[in-house]
Short mmCIF file of C-alpha atoms and ligand atoms in Angstrom, two decimals:
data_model
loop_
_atom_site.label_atom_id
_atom_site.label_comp_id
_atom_site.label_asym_id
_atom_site.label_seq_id
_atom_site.Cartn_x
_atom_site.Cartn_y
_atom_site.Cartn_z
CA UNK A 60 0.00 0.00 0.00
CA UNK A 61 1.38 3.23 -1.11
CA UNK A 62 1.17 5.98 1.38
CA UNK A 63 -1.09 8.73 0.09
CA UNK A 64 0.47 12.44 0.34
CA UNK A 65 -1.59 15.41 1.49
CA UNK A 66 -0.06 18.22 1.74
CA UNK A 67 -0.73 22.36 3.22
CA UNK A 68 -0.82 23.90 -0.17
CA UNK A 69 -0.27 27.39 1.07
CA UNK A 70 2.69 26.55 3.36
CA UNK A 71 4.23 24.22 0.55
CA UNK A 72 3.97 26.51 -1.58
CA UNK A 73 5.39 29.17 0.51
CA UNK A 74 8.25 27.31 2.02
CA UNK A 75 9.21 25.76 -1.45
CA UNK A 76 9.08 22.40 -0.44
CA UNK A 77 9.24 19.83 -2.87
CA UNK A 78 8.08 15.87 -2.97
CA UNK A 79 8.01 13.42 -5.87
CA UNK A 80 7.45 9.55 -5.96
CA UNK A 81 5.89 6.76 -7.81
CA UNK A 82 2.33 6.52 -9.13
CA UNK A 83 1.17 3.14 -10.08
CA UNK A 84 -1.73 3.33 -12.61
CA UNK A 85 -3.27 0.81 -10.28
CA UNK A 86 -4.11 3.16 -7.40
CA UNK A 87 -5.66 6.02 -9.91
CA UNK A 88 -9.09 4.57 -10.12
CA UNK A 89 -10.69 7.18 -12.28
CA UNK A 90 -7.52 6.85 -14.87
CA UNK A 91 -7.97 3.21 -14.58
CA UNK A 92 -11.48 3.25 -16.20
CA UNK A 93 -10.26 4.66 -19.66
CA UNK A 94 -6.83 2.47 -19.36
CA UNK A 95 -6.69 -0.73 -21.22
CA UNK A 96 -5.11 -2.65 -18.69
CA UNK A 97 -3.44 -1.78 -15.11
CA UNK A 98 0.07 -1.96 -15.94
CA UNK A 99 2.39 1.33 -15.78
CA UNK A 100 4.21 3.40 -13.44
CA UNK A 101 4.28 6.92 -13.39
CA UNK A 102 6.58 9.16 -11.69
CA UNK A 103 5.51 12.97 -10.39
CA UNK A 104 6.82 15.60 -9.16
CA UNK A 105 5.48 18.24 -7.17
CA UNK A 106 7.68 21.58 -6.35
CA UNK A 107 6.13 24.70 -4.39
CA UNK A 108 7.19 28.31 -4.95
CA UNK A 109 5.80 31.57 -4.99
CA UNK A 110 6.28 33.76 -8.40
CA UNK A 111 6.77 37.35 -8.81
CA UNK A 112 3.01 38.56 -8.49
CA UNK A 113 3.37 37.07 -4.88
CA UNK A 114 0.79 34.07 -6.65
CA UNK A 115 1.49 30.97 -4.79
CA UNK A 116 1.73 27.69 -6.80
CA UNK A 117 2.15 24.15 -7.44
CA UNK A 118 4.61 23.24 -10.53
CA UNK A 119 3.64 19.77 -11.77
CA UNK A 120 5.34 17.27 -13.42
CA UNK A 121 4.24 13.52 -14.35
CA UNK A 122 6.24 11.27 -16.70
CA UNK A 123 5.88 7.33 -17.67
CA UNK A 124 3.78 5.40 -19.35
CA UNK A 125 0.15 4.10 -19.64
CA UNK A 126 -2.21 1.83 -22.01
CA UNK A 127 -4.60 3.21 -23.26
CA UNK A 128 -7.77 1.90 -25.38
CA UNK A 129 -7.90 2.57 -29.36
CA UNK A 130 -10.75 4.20 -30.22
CA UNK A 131 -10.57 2.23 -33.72
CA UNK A 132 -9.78 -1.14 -33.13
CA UNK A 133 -10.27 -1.89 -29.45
CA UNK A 134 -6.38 -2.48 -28.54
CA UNK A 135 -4.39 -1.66 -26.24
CA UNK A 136 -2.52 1.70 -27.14
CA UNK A 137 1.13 2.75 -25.28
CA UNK A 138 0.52 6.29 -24.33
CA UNK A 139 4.05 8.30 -22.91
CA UNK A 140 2.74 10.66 -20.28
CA UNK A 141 4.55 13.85 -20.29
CA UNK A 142 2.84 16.15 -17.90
CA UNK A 143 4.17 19.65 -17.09
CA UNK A 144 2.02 22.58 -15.57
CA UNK A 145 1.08 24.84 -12.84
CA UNK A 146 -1.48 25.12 -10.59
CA UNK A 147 -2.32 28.27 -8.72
CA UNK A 148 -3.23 28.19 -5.77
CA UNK A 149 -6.78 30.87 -4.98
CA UNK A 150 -8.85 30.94 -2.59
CA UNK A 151 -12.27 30.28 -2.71
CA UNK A 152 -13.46 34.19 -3.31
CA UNK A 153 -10.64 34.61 -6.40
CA UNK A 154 -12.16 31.19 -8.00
CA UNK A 155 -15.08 32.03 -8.04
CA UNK A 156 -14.13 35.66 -9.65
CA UNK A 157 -12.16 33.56 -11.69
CA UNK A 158 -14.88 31.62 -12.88
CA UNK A 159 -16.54 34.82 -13.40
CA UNK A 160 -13.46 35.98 -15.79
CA UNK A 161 -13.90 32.86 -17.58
CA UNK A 162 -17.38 33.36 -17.93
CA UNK A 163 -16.54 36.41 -19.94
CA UNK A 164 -13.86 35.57 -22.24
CA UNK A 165 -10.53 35.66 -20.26
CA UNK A 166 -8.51 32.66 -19.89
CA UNK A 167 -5.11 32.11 -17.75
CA UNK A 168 -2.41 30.38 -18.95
CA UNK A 169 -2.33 27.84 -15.84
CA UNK A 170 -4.67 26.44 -13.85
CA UNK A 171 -5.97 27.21 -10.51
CA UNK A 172 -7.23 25.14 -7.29
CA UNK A 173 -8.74 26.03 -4.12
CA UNK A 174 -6.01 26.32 -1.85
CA UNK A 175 -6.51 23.25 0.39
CA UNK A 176 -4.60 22.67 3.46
CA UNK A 177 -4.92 19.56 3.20
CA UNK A 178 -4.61 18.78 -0.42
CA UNK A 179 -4.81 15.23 -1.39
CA UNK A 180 -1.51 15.15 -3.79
CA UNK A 181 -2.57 11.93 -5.41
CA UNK A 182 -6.22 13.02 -6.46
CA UNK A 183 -4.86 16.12 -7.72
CA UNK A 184 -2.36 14.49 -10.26
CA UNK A 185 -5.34 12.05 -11.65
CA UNK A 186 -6.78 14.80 -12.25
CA UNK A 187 -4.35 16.52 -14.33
CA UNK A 188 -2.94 13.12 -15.94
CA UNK A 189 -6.74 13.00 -17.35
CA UNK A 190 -6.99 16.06 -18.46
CA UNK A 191 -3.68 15.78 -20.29
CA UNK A 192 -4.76 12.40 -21.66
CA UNK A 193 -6.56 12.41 -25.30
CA UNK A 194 -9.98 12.25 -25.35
CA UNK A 195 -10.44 9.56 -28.44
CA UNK A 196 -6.91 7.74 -28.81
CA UNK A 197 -6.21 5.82 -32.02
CA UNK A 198 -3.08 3.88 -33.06
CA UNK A 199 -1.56 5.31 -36.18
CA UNK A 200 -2.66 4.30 -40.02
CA UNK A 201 -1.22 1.26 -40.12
CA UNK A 202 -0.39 -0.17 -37.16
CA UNK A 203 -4.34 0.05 -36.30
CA UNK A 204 -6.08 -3.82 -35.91
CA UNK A 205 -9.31 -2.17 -37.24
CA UNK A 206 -8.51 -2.49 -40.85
CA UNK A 207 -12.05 -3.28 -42.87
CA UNK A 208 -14.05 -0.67 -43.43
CA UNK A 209 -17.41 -1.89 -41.42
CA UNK A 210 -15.57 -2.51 -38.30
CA UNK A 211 -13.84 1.10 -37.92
CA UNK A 212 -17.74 2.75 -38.42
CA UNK A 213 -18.82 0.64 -35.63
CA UNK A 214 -16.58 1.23 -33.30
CA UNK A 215 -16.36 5.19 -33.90
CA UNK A 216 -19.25 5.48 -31.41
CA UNK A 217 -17.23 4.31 -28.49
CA UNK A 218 -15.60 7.43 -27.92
CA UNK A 219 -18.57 8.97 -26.87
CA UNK A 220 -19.29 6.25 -24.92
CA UNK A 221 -15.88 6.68 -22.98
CA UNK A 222 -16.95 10.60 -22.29
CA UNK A 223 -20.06 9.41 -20.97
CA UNK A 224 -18.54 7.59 -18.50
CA UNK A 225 -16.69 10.21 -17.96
CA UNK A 226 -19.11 12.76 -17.69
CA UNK A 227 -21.03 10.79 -14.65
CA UNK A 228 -18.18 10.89 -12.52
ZN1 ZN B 6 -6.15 0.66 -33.21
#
């Protein structure tokens, strides 16, 4: 059993701590639904610092690699997971101004999250690994299974079915 990290966001952030470590697929259950099997190991880190607006953040990092499902032919698909980003740390009042912002056009160049003091570590990289991860994956021309022409028109309908699933989480 693999410990699970929380950590103070704020105080991380502030003190520029740092902590990295191994992420088996296995324990990611919401990344496990779209995988094709349970193999893979990933390998994050997570490194707190404050920038030069005085913002306090989270910079992100997640490499290794996962199986994912082709969206043509069914088969197993090696994905390399190169994650890199920042998250921002607000508090709730800014989010929701942010949201606000959004709303009306503006976008930010990273991410932000509700600075939690006790922010599960774990939970938060799933959810960046998924939204990093393509929504319909498909093996190149070629080395696809799905090669007659009947078989790739039924199967285009299971990407939608795989952002259903993901939709009722
Ligand atoms: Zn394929």
């Amino acid at each position: 059993m693999y410990a699970r990290p929380f950590i103070d966001s704020l105080d991380f952030a502030q003190n520029g701590k740092h902590i990295s470590g191994e992420l088996p697929v296995a324990d990611l259950p919401r990344l496990l639904e779209i995988l094709e099997n349970t193999q893979g190991v990933l390998h994050y880190t997570v490194q707190g610092a404050v920038d030069k607006q005085g913002t306090h953040f989270l910079a992100v990092g997640v490499v290794g690699q996962c199986r994912l499902r082709c969206q043509r032919c069914l088969n197993g698909l090696d994905y390399p997971v190169r994650l890199e980003t920042r998250l921002l740390l607000r508090d709730q009042a800014s989010l929701d101004a942010l949201d606000d912002d959004v709303a009306g056009g503006k976008e930010e160049e990273f991410d932000s999250i509700l600075a939690d003091t006790h922010l599960n570590v774990l939970d938060m990289l799933e959810e960046e690994i998924l939204l990093s991860l393509p929504i319909a994956p498909k093996h190149e021309l070629g080395a696809c299974q799905a090669t007659d022409g009947e078989n790739a028109h039924r199967e285009e309908k299971s990407p939608f079915a795989v952002l259903a699933k993901l939709k009722r989480n």
